[in-house]
Amino acid sequence: QVQLVESGGGSVQAGGSVRLSCTHSRLTRSRFCMAWFRQGPAKEREGVAALTSDGKTMYADSVKGRFSISKENAKNTLYLQMNGLKPEDTDMYYCAAVLGRHCFAPLRPYEYESWGRGTQVAVSS
């Protein structure tokens, strides 16, 4: 299990940018997957961006070219840089992690064992 705490959410106008941070406890295994998900009321949790321990990144089609996932190991922090925000990006954003194994579907929620409590992003038109 990994402890995860998200921050950086807030309100922004369409076209603006926000950077989310996910501070995590020390990763005790060299192999891991970490990801950002989002979920709104009455919606399924959607994988937004994922990063694996071998350096691969992947994105939902809806955010490609606008969002970027990265990790700063010295600070035990995962980031999601969100540019060109749209009102449809309004959601609660969650950080997720799983240690010690390969992720076959890094944008699917069932791959992950640890979740943060989320941070809200609201984009106004």
mmCIF file of C-alpha atoms in Angstrom:
data_model
loop_
_atom_site.group_PDB
_atom_site.id
_atom_site.type_symbol
_atom_site.label_atom_id
_atom_site.label_comp_id
_atom_site.label_asym_id
_atom_site.label_seq_id
_atom_site.Cartn_x
_atom_site.Cartn_y
_atom_site.Cartn_z
ATOM 1 C CA GLN A 1 0.000 0.000 0.000
ATOM 2 C CA VAL A 2 1.054 3.542 -0.764
ATOM 3 C CA GLN A 3 -0.246 6.651 0.972
ATOM 4 C CA LEU A 4 -1.263 9.301 -1.559
ATOM 5 C CA VAL A 5 -2.305 12.919 -1.014
ATOM 6 C CA GLU A 6 -3.448 15.103 -3.899
ATOM 7 C CA SER A 7 -3.277 18.882 -4.026
ATOM 8 C CA GLY A 8 -3.393 21.726 -6.507
ATOM 9 C CA GLY A 9 -7.010 21.663 -7.588
ATOM 10 C CA GLY A 10 -9.149 24.762 -7.822
ATOM 11 C CA SER A 11 -11.191 26.932 -10.147
ATOM 12 C CA VAL A 12 -9.872 28.123 -13.484
ATOM 13 C CA GLN A 13 -11.279 29.633 -16.648
ATOM 14 C CA ALA A 14 -11.402 27.696 -19.880
ATOM 15 C CA GLY A 15 -8.068 27.771 -21.647
ATOM 16 C CA GLY A 16 -6.166 28.059 -18.396
ATOM 17 C CA SER A 17 -3.710 25.714 -16.720
ATOM 18 C CA VAL A 18 -3.494 23.841 -13.434
ATOM 19 C CA ARG A 19 -0.823 21.556 -12.017
ATOM 20 C CA LEU A 20 -1.942 18.804 -9.695
ATOM 21 C CA SER A 21 0.468 17.178 -7.258
ATOM 22 C CA CYS A 22 0.287 13.776 -5.596
ATOM 23 C CA THR A 23 2.662 13.360 -2.688
ATOM 24 C CA HIS A 24 3.216 9.704 -1.885
ATOM 25 C CA SER A 25 4.936 7.567 0.683
ATOM 26 C CA ARG A 26 8.200 5.916 -0.259
ATOM 27 C CA LEU A 27 7.826 3.367 -3.010
ATOM 28 C CA THR A 28 9.163 0.120 -1.610
ATOM 29 C CA ARG A 29 9.310 -1.728 -4.919
ATOM 30 C CA SER A 30 11.225 -0.787 -8.066
ATOM 31 C CA ARG A 31 8.341 -1.801 -10.345
ATOM 32 C CA PHE A 32 5.222 0.356 -10.110
ATOM 33 C CA CYS A 33 2.446 2.078 -11.986
ATOM 34 C CA MET A 34 1.015 5.442 -11.022
ATOM 35 C CA ALA A 35 -1.859 7.294 -12.608
ATOM 36 C CA TRP A 36 -4.355 10.098 -12.463
ATOM 37 C CA PHE A 37 -8.057 9.392 -12.709
ATOM 38 C CA ARG A 38 -11.076 11.648 -12.676
ATOM 39 C CA GLN A 39 -14.675 11.150 -11.750
ATOM 40 C CA GLY A 40 -17.754 13.353 -11.640
ATOM 41 C CA PRO A 41 -21.191 12.772 -10.144
ATOM 42 C CA ALA A 42 -22.936 9.760 -11.674
ATOM 43 C CA LYS A 43 -19.932 9.070 -13.909
ATOM 44 C CA GLU A 44 -17.506 6.180 -14.061
ATOM 45 C CA ARG A 45 -13.952 6.772 -12.945
ATOM 46 C CA GLU A 46 -11.883 7.606 -16.018
ATOM 47 C CA GLY A 47 -8.163 7.077 -16.467
ATOM 48 C CA VAL A 48 -6.547 10.343 -17.544
ATOM 49 C CA ALA A 49 -2.809 9.669 -17.549
ATOM 50 C CA ALA A 50 -0.487 6.923 -16.340
ATOM 51 C CA LEU A 51 3.216 6.436 -15.826
ATOM 52 C CA THR A 52 5.060 3.150 -15.336
ATOM 53 C CA SER A 53 8.375 2.418 -13.680
ATOM 54 C CA ASP A 54 9.986 1.707 -17.060
ATOM 55 C CA GLY A 55 9.262 5.280 -18.110
ATOM 56 C CA LYS A 56 6.235 4.760 -20.307
ATOM 57 C CA THR A 57 3.410 7.282 -20.257
ATOM 58 C CA MET A 58 -0.064 7.035 -21.666
ATOM 59 C CA TYR A 59 -3.047 9.344 -21.912
ATOM 60 C CA ALA A 60 -6.743 9.247 -22.513
ATOM 61 C CA ASP A 61 -7.605 10.454 -26.010
ATOM 62 C CA SER A 62 -9.586 13.327 -24.520
ATOM 63 C CA VAL A 63 -6.468 14.859 -22.919
ATOM 64 C CA LYS A 64 -3.664 13.999 -25.357
ATOM 65 C CA GLY A 65 -1.656 17.070 -26.230
ATOM 66 C CA ARG A 66 -3.068 19.029 -23.293
ATOM 67 C CA PHE A 67 -2.102 17.052 -20.159
ATOM 68 C CA SER A 68 1.299 15.775 -19.096
ATOM 69 C CA ILE A 69 2.167 13.327 -16.306
ATOM 70 C CA SER A 70 5.543 13.359 -14.623
ATOM 71 C CA LYS A 71 7.260 12.228 -11.436
ATOM 72 C CA GLU A 72 9.891 13.827 -9.233
ATOM 73 C CA ASN A 73 11.520 11.030 -7.284
ATOM 74 C CA ALA A 74 13.453 13.273 -4.897
ATOM 75 C CA LYS A 75 10.174 14.778 -3.689
ATOM 76 C CA ASN A 76 8.091 11.590 -3.839
ATOM 77 C CA THR A 77 5.608 13.483 -5.969
ATOM 78 C CA LEU A 78 3.592 12.701 -9.067
ATOM 79 C CA TYR A 79 2.348 15.626 -11.145
ATOM 80 C CA LEU A 80 -0.363 16.247 -13.697
ATOM 81 C CA GLN A 81 0.143 19.398 -15.729
ATOM 82 C CA MET A 82 -3.137 20.365 -17.332
ATOM 83 C CA ASN A 83 -3.144 22.974 -20.093
ATOM 84 C CA GLY A 84 -5.877 24.200 -22.403
ATOM 85 C CA LEU A 85 -8.518 23.264 -19.863
ATOM 86 C CA LYS A 86 -12.094 22.836 -20.984
ATOM 87 C CA PRO A 87 -15.335 22.889 -18.974
ATOM 88 C CA GLU A 88 -15.657 19.143 -19.582
ATOM 89 C CA ASP A 89 -12.424 18.654 -17.608
ATOM 90 C CA THR A 90 -14.325 19.638 -14.467
ATOM 91 C CA ASP A 91 -14.133 16.670 -12.124
ATOM 92 C CA MET A 92 -12.626 15.275 -8.964
ATOM 93 C CA TYR A 93 -9.102 14.102 -9.763
ATOM 94 C CA TYR A 94 -7.557 11.108 -7.995
ATOM 95 C CA CYS A 95 -4.036 9.770 -7.783
ATOM 96 C CA ALA A 96 -3.542 5.990 -7.805
ATOM 97 C CA ALA A 97 -0.632 3.588 -7.433
ATOM 98 C CA VAL A 98 0.237 -0.081 -7.491
ATOM 99 C CA LEU A 99 3.613 -1.602 -6.624
ATOM 100 C CA GLY A 100 5.496 -4.687 -7.597
ATOM 101 C CA ARG A 101 3.903 -5.719 -10.849
ATOM 102 C CA HIS A 102 3.327 -4.889 -14.487
ATOM 103 C CA CYS A 103 0.164 -2.991 -15.413
ATOM 104 C CA PHE A 104 -1.510 -4.412 -18.500
ATOM 105 C CA ALA A 105 -4.074 -1.616 -18.669
ATOM 106 C CA PRO A 106 -2.602 1.392 -16.853
ATOM 107 C CA LEU A 107 -5.663 3.577 -17.470
ATOM 108 C CA ARG A 108 -8.108 1.117 -15.905
ATOM 109 C CA PRO A 109 -9.045 1.574 -12.242
ATOM 110 C CA TYR A 110 -8.907 -2.144 -11.425
ATOM 111 C CA GLU A 111 -5.115 -2.122 -11.875
ATOM 112 C CA TYR A 112 -4.596 0.015 -8.790
ATOM 113 C CA GLU A 113 -4.487 -0.798 -5.088
ATOM 114 C CA SER A 114 -3.881 2.592 -3.476
ATOM 115 C CA TRP A 115 -5.925 5.745 -3.976
ATOM 116 C CA GLY A 116 -5.850 9.285 -2.712
ATOM 117 C CA ARG A 117 -8.917 11.221 -1.595
ATOM 118 C CA GLY A 118 -8.958 13.477 -4.615
ATOM 119 C CA THR A 119 -8.745 17.158 -5.469
ATOM 120 C CA GLN A 120 -11.471 19.099 -7.253
ATOM 121 C CA VAL A 121 -10.876 20.920 -10.531
ATOM 122 C CA ALA A 122 -13.572 23.272 -11.834
ATOM 123 C CA VAL A 123 -13.277 24.871 -15.263
ATOM 124 C CA SER A 124 -15.651 27.698 -16.141
ATOM 125 C CA SER A 125 -16.489 28.832 -19.659
#
